Coordinates of C-alpha atoms and ligand atoms in Angstrom, one line a residue:
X740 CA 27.0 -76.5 -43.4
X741 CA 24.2 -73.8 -43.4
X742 CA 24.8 -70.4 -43.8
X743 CA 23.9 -68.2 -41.3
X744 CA 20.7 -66.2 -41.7
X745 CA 20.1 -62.6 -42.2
X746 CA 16.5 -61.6 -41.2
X747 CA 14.4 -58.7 -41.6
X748 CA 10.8 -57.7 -41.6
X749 CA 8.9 -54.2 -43.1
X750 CA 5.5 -53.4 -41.3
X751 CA 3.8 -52.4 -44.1
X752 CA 1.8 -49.5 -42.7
X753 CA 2.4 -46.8 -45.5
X754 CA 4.6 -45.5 -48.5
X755 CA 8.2 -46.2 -47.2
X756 CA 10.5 -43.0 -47.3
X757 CA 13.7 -41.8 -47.7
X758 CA 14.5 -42.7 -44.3
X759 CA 13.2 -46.3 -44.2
X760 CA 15.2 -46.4 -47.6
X761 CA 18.7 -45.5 -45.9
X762 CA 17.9 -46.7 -42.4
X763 CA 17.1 -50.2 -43.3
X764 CA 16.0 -50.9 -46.4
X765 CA 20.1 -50.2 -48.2
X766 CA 21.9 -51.8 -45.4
X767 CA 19.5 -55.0 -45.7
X768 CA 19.9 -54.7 -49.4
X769 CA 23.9 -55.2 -49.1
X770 CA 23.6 -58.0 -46.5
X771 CA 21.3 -59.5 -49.2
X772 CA 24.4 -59.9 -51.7
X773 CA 26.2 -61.2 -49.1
X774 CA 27.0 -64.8 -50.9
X775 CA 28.0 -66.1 -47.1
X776 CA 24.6 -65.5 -45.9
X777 CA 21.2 -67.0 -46.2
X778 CA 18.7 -63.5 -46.6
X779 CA 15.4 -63.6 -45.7
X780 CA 12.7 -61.0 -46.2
X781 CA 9.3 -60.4 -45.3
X782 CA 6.3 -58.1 -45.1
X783 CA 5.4 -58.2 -41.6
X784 CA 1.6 -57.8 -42.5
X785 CA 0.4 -59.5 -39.1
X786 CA 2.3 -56.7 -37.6
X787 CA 0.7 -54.2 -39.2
X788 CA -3.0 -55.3 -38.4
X789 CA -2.8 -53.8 -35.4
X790 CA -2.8 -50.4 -36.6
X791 CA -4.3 -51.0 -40.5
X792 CA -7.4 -52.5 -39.7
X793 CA -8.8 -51.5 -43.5
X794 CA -8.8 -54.5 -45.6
X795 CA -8.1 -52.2 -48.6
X796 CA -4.9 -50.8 -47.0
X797 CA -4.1 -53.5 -45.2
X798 CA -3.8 -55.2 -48.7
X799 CA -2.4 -52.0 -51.1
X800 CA 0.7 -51.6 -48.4
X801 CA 2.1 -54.9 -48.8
X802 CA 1.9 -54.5 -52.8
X803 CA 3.5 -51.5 -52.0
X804 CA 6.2 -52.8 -49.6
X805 CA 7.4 -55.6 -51.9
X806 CA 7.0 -53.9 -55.1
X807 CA 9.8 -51.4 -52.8
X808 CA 12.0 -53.8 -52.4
X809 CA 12.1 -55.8 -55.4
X810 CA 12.3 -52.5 -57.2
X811 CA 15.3 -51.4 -55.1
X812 CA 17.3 -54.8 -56.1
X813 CA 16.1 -57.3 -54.0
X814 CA 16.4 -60.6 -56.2
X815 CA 13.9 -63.2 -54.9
X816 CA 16.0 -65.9 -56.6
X817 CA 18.9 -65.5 -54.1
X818 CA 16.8 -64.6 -50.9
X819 CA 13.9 -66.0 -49.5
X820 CA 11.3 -63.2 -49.7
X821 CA 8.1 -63.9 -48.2
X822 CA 4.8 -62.3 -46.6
X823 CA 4.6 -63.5 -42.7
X824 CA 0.6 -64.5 -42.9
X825 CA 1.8 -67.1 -45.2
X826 CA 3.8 -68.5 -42.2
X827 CA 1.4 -69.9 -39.9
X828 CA 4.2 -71.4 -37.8
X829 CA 5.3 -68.2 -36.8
X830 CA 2.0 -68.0 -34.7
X831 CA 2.3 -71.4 -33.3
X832 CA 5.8 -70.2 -31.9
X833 CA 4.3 -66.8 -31.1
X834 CA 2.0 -68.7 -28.6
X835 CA 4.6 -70.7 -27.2
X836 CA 6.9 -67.7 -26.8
X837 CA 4.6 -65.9 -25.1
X838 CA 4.1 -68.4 -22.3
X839 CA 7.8 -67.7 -21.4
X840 CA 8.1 -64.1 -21.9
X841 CA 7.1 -62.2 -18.7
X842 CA 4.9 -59.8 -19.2
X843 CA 7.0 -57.4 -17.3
X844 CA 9.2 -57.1 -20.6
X845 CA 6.4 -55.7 -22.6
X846 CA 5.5 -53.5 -20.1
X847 CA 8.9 -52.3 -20.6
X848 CA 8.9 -52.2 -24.5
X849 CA 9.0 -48.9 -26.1
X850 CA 6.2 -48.6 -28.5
X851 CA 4.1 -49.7 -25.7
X852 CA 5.5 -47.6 -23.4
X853 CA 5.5 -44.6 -25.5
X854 CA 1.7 -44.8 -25.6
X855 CA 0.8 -45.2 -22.1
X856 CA 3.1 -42.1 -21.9
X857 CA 1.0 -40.0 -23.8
X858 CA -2.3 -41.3 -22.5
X859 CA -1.6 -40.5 -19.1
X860 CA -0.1 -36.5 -20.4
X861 CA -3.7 -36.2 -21.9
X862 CA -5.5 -38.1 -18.4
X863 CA -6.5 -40.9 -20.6
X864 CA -6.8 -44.7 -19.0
X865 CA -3.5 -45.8 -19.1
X866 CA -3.8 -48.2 -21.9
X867 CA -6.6 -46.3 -24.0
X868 CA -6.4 -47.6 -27.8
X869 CA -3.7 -50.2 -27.0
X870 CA -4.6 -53.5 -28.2
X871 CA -3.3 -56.8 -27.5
X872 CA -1.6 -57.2 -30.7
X873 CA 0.5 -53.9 -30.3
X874 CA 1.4 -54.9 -26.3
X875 CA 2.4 -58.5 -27.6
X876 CA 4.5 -57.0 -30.7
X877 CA 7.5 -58.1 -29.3
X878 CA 7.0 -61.4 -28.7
X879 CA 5.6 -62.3 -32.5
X880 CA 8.9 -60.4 -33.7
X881 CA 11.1 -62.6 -31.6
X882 CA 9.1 -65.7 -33.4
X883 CA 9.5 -64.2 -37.0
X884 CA 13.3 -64.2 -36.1
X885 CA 13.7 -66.8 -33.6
X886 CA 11.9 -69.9 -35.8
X887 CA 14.3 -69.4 -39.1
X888 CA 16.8 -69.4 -36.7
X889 CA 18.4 -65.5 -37.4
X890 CA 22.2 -64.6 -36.3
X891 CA 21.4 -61.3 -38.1
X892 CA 18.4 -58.6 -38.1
X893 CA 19.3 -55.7 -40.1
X894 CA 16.9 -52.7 -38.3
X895 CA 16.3 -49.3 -38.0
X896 CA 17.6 -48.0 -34.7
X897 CA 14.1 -47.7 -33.5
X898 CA 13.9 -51.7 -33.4
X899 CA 17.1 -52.5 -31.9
X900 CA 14.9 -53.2 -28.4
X901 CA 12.8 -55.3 -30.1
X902 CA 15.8 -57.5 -31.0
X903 CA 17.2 -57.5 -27.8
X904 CA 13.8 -58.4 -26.6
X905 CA 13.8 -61.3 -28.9
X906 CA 17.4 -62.2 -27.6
X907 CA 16.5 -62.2 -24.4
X908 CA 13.1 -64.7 -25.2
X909 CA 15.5 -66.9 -27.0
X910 CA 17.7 -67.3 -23.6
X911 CA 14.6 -67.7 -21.5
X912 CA 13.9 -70.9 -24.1
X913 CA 16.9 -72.3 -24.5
X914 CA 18.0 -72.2 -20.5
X915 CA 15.0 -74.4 -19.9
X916 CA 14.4 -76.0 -22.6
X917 CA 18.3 -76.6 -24.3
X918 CA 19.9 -74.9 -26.5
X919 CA 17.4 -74.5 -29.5
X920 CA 17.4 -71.0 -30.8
X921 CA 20.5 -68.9 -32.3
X922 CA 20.7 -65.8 -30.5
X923 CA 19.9 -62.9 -32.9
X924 CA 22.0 -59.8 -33.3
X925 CA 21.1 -56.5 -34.6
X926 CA 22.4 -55.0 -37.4
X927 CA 22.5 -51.2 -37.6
X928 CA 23.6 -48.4 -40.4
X929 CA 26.1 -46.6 -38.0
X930 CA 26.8 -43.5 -39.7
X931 CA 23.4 -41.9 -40.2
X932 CA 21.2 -44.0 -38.1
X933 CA 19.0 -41.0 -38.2
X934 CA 18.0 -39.5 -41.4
X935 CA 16.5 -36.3 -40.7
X936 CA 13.3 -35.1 -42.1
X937 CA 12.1 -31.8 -43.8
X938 CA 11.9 -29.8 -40.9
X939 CA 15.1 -31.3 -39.6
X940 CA 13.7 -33.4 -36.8
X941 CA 13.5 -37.3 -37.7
X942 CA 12.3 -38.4 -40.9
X943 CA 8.9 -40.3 -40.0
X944 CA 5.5 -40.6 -40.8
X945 CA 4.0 -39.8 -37.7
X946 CA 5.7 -36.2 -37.9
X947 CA 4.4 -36.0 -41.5
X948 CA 8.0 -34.8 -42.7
X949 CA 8.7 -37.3 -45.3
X950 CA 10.3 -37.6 -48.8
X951 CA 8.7 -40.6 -50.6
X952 CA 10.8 -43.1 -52.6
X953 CA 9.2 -43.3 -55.4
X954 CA 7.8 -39.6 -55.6
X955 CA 7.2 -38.6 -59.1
X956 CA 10.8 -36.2 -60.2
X957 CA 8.3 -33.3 -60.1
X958 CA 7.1 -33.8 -56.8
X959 CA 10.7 -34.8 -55.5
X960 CA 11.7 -31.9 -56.6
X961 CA 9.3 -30.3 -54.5
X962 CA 10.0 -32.0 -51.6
X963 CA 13.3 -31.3 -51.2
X964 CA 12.5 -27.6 -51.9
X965 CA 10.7 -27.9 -48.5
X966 CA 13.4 -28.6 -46.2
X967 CA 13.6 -26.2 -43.9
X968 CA 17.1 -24.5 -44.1
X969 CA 18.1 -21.2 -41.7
X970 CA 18.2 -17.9 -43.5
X971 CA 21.8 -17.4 -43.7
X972 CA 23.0 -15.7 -47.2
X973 CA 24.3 -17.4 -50.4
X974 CA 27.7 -15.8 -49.7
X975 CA 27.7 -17.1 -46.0
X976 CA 29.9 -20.1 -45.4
X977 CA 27.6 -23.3 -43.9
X978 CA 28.2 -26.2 -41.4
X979 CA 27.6 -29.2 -42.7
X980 CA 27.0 -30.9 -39.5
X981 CA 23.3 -30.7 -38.5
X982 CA 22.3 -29.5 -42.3
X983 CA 19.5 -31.5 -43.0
X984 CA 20.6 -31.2 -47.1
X985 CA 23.8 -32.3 -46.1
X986 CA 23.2 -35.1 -44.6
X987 CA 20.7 -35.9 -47.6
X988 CA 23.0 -35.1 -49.8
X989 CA 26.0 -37.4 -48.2
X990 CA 23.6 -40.5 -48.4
X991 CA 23.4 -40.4 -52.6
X992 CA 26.0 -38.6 -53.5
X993 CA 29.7 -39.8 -54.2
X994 CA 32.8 -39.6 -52.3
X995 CA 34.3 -37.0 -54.8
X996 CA 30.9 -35.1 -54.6
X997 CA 30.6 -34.9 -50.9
X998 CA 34.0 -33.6 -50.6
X999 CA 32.8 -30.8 -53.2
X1000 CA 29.9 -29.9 -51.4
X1001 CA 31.7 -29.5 -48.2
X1002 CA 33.7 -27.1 -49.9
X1003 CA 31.1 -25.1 -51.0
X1004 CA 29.6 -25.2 -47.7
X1005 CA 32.9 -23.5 -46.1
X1006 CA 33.3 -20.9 -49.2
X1007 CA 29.5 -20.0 -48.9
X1008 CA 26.6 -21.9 -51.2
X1009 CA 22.9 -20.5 -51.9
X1010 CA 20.0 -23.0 -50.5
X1011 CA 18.2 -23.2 -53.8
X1012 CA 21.4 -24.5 -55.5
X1013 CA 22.2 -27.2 -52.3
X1014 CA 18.2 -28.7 -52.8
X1015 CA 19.0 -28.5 -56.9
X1016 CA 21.8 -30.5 -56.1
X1017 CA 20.4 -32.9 -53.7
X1018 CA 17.2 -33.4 -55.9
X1019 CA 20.1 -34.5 -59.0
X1020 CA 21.7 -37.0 -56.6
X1021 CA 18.5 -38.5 -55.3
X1022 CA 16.8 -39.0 -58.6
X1023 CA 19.8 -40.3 -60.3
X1024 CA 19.5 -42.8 -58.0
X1025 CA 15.8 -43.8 -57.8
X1026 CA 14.9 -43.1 -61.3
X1027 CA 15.3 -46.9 -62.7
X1028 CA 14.0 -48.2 -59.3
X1029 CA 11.0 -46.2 -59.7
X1030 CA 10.1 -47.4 -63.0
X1031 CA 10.1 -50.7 -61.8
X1032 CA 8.1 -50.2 -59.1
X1033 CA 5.2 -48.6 -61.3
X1034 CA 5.9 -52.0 -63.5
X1035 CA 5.1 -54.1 -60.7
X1036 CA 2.3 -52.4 -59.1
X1037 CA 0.7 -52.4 -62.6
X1038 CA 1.4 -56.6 -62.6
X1039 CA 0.6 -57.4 -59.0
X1040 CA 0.0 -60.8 -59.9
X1041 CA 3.8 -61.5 -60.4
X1042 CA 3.9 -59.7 -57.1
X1043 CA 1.8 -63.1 -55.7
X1044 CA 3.9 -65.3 -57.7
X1045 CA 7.0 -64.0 -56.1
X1046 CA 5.6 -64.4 -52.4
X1047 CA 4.0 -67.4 -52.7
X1048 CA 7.6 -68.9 -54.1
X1049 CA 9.2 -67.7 -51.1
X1050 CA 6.3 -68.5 -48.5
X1051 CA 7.2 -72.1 -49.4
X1052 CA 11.0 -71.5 -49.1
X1053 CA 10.3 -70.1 -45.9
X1054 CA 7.6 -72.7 -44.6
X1055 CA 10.5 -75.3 -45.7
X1056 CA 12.8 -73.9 -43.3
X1057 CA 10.4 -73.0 -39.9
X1058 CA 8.6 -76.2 -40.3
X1059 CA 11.1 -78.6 -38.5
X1060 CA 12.3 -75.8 -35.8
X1061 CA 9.1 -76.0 -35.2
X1062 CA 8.9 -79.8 -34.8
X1063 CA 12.1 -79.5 -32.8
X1064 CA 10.2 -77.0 -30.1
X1065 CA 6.9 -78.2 -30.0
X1066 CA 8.9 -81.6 -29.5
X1067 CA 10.9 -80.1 -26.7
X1068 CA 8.4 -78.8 -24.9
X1069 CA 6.7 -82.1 -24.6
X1070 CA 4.1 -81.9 -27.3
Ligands
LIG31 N1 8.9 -54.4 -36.2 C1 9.5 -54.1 -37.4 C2 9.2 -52.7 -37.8 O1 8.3 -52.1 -37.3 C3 9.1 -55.0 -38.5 C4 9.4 -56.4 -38.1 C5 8.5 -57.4 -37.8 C6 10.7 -57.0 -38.1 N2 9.2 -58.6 -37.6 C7 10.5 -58.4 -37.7 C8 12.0 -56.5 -38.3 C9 11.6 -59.3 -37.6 C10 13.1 -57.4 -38.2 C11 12.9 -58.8 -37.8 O2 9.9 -52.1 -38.6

């Protein structure tokens, strides 16, 4: 019997950070040890061409994004970990998805949405700087999951539409075609879905608040000594909820120290020491990762090695579902 698959893609379209780190890349981690589940992992470079259109970026980010991952525990020998331009099925499938997918449901998707948004605030043509590839993002997500067959996509919360999308693609296939594709379900961090940034507002790149994995300890250090914190006094008992350090804090710390640190928070605790803290927890846990990472960037031919392995795992796998749908639609 197979074992059911657990799927996720990483646009690599920059330095991943703290948040990508909590939000998707630690939960996907633990569903990788998951001994009941097939793991699959990619570098979802074809999804980044859209908006890295510099050949030397476009290249450095997916060093960057697998030297993350392998770095942070991902073992290639027990999940199939791949880059998605080495899967040329996918595209086949992305073409025949897209003849079933109205286009009323990309009209509806968000990071489409979000930019005809804010080109009619600034009286822009509606779809100013929109390309195709970012209108039909949906549909060549749906294929990365749908071909390998994925019951689960472990995401950040902004992607949970795009599963659903790809759900909803898979039963628009199957009710005409048969039942062919497993329908995928998301897989979300609950707690902290949100890790917030340092001014307090969503950790992302586009609001230029980030904390870097693999930041050096001295510019960690620095970092964290930039979130933003109100100007309450060191004697002056804190709420943890909405405190940015907290809920920093709460994601690398232990049990034992969290419950400490709430303490301290009721009988009164000085900013400075909350970030010294933080900065312990966070390095404590990053420091071997991040000497792995500058390991493999250094050797990114094992990098290759690595990816092409897995490309042929992956191609091993997507190359009869993609028999069984070209065959079903009558080619
Ligand atoms: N769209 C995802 C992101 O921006 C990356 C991605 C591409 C993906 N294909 C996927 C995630 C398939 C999960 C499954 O983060």
């Amino acid at each position: 019997m197979n074992k059911p698959v657990v799927l996720t893609g990483v646009k690599p379209t920059g330095v991943p950070h703290i948040g990508n780190y909590i939000g998707a890349i630690k939960p996907a981690l633990k569903m990788a040890k998951n001994p009941e589940m097939q793991g699959m992992y990619f570098i979802a470079d074809y999804h980044a061409l859209n908006s890295v259109q510099d050949r030397k970026e476009f290249n450095q980010y997916t060093y960057e994004i697998a030297a993350t991952w392998l770095a942070l525990g991902l073992d290639p020998s027990k999940v199939i970990f791949y880059r998605q331009s080495d899967i040329s099925e996918t595209l086949e499938l992305n073409w025949i998805l897209s003849c079933l997918t109205p286009k009323g449901l990309m009209n509806r998707a968000h990071a489409y949405k979000a930019k005809v948004d804010a080109n009619k605030l600034e009286n822009l043509d509606a779809d100013a700087g929109v390309n195709m590839g970012l209108y039909t993002y949906p549909i060549l997500m749906a294929a990365d999951i749908l071909l390998p067959q994925a019951s689960f996509v472990p995401v950040g919360k902004d992607q949970i539409q795009h599963v659903e999308i790809a759900r909803d693609i898979a039963t628009y296939f199957n009710n005409t075609y048969g039942e062919t594709f497993t329908l995928p379900n998301h897989v979300v961090q609950k707690e902290t879905a949100v890790i917030p940034g340092l001014d307090g507002r969503k950790m992302s790149k586009s609001y230029g608040n980030t904390i870097t994995i693999f930041a050096e300890p001295a510019k960690l250090k620095k970092l964290i000594f930039k979130v933003v914190t109100d100007s309450s006094l060191p004697t002056d008992s804190k709420k943890t909820e909405d405190s940015t350090l907290f809920l920093l804090y709460k994601e690398f710390a232990t049990l034992e120290e969290v419950k400490e640190m709430e303490k301290r928070y009721l009988e009164g605790i000085g900013w400075g020491e909350v970030k010294q803290k933080v900065f312990y927890v966070l390095n404590r846990e990053l420091e071997k990762p991040r000497q792995i990472y500058n390991e493999l960037m250094e050797n990114p031919t094992k990098i290759d090695d690595i990816l092409k392995e897995g490309a042929m795992k992956a191609r091993a796998l997507c190359k009869p579902a993609l028999e069984d749908v070209k065959r079903k639609i009558g080619c």
